Tab-separated table of C-alpha atoms in Angstrom:
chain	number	residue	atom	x	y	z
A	164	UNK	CA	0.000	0.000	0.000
A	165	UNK	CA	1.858	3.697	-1.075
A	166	UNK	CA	2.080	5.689	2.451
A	167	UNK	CA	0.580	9.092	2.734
A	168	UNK	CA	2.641	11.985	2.752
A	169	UNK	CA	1.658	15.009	4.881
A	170	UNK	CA	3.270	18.314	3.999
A	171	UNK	CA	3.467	20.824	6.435
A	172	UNK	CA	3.702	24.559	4.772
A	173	UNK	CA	2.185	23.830	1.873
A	174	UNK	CA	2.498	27.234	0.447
A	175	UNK	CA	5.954	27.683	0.950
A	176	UNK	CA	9.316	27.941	-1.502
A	177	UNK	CA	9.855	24.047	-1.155
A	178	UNK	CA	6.203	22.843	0.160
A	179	UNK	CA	5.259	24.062	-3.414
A	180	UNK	CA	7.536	22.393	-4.836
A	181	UNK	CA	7.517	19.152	-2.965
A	182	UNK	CA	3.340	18.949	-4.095
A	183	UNK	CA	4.718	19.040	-7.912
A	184	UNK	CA	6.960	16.207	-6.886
A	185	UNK	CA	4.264	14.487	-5.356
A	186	UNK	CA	2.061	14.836	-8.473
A	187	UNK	CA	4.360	14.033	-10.576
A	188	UNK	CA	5.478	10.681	-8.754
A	189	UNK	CA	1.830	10.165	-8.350
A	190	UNK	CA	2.275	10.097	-4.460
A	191	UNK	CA	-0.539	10.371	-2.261
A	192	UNK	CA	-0.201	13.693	-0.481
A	193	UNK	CA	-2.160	16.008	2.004
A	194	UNK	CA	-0.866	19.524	2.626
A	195	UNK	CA	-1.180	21.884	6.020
A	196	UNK	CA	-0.652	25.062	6.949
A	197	UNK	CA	-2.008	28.462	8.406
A	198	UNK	CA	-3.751	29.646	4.889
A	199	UNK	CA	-4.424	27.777	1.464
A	200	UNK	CA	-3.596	24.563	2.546
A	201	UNK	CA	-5.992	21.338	2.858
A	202	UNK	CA	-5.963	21.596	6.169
A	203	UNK	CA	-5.622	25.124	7.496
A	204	UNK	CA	-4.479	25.458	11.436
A	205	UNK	CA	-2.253	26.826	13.792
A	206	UNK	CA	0.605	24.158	13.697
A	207	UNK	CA	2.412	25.834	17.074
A	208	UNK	CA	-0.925	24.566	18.491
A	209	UNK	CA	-0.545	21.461	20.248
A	210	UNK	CA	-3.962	20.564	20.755
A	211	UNK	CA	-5.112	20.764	17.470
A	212	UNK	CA	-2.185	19.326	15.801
A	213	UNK	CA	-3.327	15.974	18.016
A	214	UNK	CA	-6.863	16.369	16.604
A	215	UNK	CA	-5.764	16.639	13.139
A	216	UNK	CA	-3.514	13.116	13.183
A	217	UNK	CA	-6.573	11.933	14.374
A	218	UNK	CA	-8.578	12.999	11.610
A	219	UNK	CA	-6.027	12.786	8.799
A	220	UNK	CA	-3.465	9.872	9.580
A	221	UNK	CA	-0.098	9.576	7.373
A	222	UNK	CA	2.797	7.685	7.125
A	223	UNK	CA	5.225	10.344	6.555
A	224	UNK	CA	4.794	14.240	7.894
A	225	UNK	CA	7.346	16.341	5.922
A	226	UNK	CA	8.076	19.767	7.723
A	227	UNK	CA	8.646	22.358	5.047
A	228	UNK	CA	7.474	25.107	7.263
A	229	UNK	CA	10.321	27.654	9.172
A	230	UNK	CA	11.177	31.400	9.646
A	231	UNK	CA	13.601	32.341	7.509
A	232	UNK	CA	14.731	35.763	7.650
A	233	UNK	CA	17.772	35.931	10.015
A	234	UNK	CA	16.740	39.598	10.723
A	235	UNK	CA	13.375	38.804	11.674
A	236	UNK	CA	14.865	35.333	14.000
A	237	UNK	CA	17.411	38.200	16.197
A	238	UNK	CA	14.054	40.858	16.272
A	239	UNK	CA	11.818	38.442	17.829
A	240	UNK	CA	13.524	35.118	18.825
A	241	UNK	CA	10.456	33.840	20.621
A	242	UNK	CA	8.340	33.913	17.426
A	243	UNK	CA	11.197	32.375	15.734
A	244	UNK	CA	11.381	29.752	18.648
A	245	UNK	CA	7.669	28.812	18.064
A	246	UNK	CA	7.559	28.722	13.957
A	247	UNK	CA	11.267	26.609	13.792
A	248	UNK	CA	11.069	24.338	16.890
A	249	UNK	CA	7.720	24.471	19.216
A	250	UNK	CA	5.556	23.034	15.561
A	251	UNK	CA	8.154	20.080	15.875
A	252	UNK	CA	7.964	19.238	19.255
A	253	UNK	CA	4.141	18.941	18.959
A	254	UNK	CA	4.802	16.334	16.453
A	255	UNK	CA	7.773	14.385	18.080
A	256	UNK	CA	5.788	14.536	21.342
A	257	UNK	CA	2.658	13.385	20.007
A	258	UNK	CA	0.513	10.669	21.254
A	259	UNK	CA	0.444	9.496	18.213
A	260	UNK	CA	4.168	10.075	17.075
A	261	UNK	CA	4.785	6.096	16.715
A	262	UNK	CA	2.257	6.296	13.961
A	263	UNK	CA	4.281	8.155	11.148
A	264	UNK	CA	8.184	9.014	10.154
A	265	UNK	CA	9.432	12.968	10.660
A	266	UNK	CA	11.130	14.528	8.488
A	267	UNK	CA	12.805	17.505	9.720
A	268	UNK	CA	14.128	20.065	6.902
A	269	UNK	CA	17.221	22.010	8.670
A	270	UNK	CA	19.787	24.113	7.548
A	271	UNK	CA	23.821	24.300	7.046
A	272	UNK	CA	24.255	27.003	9.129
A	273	UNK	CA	24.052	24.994	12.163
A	274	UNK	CA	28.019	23.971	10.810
A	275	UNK	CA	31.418	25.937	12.228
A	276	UNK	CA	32.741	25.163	9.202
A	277	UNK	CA	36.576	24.934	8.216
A	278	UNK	CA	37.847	26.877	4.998
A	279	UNK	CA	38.473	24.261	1.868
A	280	UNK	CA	36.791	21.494	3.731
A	281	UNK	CA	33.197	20.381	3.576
A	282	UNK	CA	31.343	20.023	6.532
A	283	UNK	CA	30.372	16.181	7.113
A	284	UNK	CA	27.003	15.430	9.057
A	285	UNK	CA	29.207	14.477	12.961
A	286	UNK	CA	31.168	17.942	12.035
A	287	UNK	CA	31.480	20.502	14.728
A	288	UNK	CA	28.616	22.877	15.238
A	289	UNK	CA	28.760	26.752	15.959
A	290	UNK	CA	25.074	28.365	16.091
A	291	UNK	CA	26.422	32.102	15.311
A	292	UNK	CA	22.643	33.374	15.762
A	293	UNK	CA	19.200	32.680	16.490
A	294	UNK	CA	17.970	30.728	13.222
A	295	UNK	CA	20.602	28.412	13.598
A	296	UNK	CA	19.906	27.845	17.426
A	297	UNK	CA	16.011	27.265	16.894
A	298	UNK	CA	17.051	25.093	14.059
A	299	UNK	CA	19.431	23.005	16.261
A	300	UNK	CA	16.875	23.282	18.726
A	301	UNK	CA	14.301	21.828	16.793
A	302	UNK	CA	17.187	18.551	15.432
A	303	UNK	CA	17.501	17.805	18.765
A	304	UNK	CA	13.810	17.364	19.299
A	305	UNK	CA	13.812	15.530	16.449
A	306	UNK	CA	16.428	13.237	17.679
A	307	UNK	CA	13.927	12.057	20.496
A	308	UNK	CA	13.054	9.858	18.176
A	309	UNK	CA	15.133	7.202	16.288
A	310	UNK	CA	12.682	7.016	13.530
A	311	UNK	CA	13.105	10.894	12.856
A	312	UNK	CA	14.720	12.113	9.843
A	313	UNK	CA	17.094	15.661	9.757
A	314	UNK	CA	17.865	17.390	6.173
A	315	UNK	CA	20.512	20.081	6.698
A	316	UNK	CA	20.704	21.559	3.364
A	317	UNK	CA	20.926	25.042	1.644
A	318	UNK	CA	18.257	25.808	-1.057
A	319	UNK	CA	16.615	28.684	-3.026
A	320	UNK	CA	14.275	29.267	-5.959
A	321	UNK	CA	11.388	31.346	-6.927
A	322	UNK	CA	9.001	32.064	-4.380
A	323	UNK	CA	7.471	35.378	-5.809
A	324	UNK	CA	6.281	37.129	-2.143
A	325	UNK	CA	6.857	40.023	-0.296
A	326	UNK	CA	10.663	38.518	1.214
A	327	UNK	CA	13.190	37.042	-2.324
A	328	UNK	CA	14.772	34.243	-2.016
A	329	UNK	CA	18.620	34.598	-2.847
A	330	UNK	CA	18.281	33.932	-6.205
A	331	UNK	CA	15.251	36.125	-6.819
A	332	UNK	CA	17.687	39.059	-5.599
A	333	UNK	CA	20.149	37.396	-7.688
A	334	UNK	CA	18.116	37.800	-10.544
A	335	UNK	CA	17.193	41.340	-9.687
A	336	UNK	CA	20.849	42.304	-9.056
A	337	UNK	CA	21.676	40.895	-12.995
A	338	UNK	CA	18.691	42.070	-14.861
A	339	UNK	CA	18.486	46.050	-13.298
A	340	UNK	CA	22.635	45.603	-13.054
A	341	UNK	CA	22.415	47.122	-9.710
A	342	UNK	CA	25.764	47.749	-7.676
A	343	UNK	CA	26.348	45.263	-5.000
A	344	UNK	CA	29.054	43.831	-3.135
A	345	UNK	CA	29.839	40.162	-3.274
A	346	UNK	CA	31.726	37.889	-0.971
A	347	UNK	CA	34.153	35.915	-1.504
A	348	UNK	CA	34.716	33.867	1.691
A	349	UNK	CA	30.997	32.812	1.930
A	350	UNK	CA	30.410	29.241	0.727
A	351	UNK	CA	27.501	27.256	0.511
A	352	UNK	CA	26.667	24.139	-1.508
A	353	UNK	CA	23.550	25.105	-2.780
A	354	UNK	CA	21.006	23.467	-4.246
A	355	UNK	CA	17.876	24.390	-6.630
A	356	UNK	CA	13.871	23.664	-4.772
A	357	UNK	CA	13.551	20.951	-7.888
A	358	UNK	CA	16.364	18.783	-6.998
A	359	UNK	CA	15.976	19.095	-3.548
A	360	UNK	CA	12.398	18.145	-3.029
A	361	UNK	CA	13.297	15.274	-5.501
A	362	UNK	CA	15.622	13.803	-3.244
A	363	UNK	CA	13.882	14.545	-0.143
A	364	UNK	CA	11.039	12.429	-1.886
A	365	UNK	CA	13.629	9.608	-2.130
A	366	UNK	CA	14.729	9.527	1.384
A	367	UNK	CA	11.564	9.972	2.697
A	368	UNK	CA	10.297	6.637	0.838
A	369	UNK	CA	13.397	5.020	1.375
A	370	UNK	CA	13.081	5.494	4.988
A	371	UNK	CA	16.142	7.142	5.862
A	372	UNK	CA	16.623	7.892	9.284
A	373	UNK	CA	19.221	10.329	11.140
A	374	UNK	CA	20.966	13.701	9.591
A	375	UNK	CA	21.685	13.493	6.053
A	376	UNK	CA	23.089	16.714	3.992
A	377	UNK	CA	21.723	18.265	1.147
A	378	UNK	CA	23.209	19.808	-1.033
A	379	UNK	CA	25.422	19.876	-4.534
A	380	UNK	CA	28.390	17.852	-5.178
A	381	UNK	CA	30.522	20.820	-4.983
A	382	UNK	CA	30.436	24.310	-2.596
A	383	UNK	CA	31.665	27.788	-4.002
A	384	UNK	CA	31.318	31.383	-2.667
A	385	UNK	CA	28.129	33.331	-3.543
A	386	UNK	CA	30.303	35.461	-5.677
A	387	UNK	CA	30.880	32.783	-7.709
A	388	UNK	CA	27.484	31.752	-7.996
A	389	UNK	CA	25.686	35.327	-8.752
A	390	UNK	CA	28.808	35.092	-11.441
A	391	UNK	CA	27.833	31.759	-12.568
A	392	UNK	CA	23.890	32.957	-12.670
A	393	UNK	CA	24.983	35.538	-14.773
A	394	UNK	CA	27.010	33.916	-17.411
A	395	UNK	CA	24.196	31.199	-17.684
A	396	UNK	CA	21.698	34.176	-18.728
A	397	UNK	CA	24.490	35.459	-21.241
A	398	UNK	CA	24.612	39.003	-19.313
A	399	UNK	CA	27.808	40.905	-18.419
A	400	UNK	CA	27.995	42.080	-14.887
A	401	UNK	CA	30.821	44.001	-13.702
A	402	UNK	CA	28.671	46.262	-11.500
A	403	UNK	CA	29.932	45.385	-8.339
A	404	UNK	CA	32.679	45.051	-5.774
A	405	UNK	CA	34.370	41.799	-3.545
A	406	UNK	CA	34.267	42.060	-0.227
A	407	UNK	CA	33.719	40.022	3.139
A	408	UNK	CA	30.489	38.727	4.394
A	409	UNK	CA	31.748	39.821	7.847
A	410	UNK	CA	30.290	43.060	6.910
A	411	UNK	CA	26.450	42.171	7.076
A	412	UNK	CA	24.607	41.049	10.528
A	413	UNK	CA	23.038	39.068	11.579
A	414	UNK	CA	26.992	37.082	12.033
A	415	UNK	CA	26.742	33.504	10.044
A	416	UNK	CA	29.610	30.619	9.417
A	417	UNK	CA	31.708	31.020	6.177
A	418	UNK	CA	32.500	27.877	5.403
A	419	UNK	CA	28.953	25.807	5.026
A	420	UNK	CA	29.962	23.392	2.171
A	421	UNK	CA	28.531	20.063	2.580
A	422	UNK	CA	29.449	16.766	2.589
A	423	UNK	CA	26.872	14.723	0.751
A	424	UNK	CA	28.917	11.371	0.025
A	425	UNK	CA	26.393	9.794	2.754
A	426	UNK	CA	22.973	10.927	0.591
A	427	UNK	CA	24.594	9.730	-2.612
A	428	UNK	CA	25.913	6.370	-1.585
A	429	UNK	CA	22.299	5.625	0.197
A	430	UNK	CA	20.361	6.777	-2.937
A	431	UNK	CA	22.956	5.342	-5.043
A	432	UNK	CA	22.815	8.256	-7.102
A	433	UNK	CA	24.870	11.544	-7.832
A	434	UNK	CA	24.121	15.422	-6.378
A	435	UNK	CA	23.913	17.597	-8.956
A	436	UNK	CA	27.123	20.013	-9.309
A	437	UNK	CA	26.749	23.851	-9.097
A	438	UNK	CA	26.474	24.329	-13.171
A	439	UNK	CA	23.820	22.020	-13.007
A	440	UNK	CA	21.731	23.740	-10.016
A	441	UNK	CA	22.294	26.822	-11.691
A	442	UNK	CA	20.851	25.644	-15.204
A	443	UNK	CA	17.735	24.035	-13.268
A	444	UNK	CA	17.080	27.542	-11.667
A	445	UNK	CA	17.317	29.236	-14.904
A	446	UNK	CA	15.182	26.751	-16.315
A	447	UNK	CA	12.671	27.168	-13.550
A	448	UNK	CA	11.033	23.355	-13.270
A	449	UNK	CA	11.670	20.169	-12.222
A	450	UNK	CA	13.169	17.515	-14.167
């Protein structure tokens, strides 16, 4: 019988994208969140979220939901407390937890990082502010219970509201040739929404368990990558200036490659390299 996947923040960057996977794998799916969703509640609501896995059982609860603005996380950590770890306690700590797999979508910046060397799922961890400490917070919940599932991983898209996703701004920066500075000492193995609700897909029905990264088979600076973006949409950008990400708060890590030899030798497949993510952005769907 093909288990039921439940996603929770439907309407988000990689919810979105996740249901397309879904269809297009013809996987049974439900999604939840506070507005537009199948099921619309407040998921920091403990009571609730028990009646709903009453009503609506799955197999597999994917959360895709999490504040992301690192601004907004040091403003008001307590709201940023309740959206990134209180919604997974309620579901760890469920009565009814035994009942389905949780999947647990984290982030690299949880990683101290070392420069040249990519950060392997047991390597040291440096939370340098408070999205990376709810975050944590919310893995270690997670790690309650053995049957959990953590995705640290590093992804962007197009999620056309109010707040851009670093490659919308990318794409702004190009195509109005705005002047910006760019770091180089800021890496990141990112990864385009298509791939990585593809593989999250996999593991999920493969019934991973533990911390897996996420991520492509390489890591370079986002210098590199706005330069990359650019030379993929055949425009010349000189309109800008190098400089150190130490310049910008809230503080982050540097050095957030990843490590994904464990994802690839359990799916038995290759991570896409950064010329590849970069073509799927530009191309705008999954494969």
């Amino acid at each position: 019988m093909q288990k039921k996947i439940m996603i929770l923040g439907g309407t988000g960057l990689l919810g979105k994208c996740l249901i397309k996977t879904c269809q297009i794998n013809k996987q049974k799916y439900v999604t939840v969140g506070r507005n537009n969703c199948d099921i619309n509640l407040d998921l920091t609501n403990k009571s609730l979220v028990e009646e709903m896995l009453h009503e609506y059982p799955c197999q597999i609860i994917i959360n895709a939901t999490g504040l992301t603005s690192l601004l907004e996380c040091e403003e008001n950590y307590k709201k940023c407390f309740k959206i990134n770890a209180k919604i997974v306690d309620n579901f760890i700590n469920s009565k009814l937890s035994k009942n389905y797999k949780f999947i647990q979508i984290s982030t690299d910046q949880v990683y101290k990082g070392k420069e040249n060397i990519p950060n392997k799922e047991n390597s040291k961890i440096k939370l340098n502010n408070n999205y990376a400490k709810t975050k944590y917070a919310a893995e270690k919940i997670c790690l309650k219970n053995k049957n959990s599932l953590i995705i640290r991983t590093n992804f962007t898209g197009i999620k056309k509201n109010d707040i851009k996703t670093f490659y919308e701004w990318t794409l702004d920066v190009l195509k109005e040739n705005k002047y910006v500075n760019l770091f180089d000492d800021a890496f990141n193995s990112t990864i385009d929404v298509y791939s990585a609700s593809e593989f999250i897909l996999k593991l999920a029905l493969k019934n991973a368990e533990g911390i897996f990264n996420l991520g492509s088979s390489d890591f370079i600076s986002k210098k590199e990558f706005i330069l990359k973006v650019a030379k993929e949409l055949n425009l010349k950008f000189e309109n800008y200036s190098t400089t150190s990400i130490d310049i910008i708060k809230p503080k982050r890590s540097k050095n957030l490659g990843l490590d994904i030899t464990k994802i690839s030798d359990f799916l038995k497949l290759k991570m896409p390299n950064s010329k590849t993510v970069i073509k799927n952005l530009v191309r705008g769907k999954i494969n």
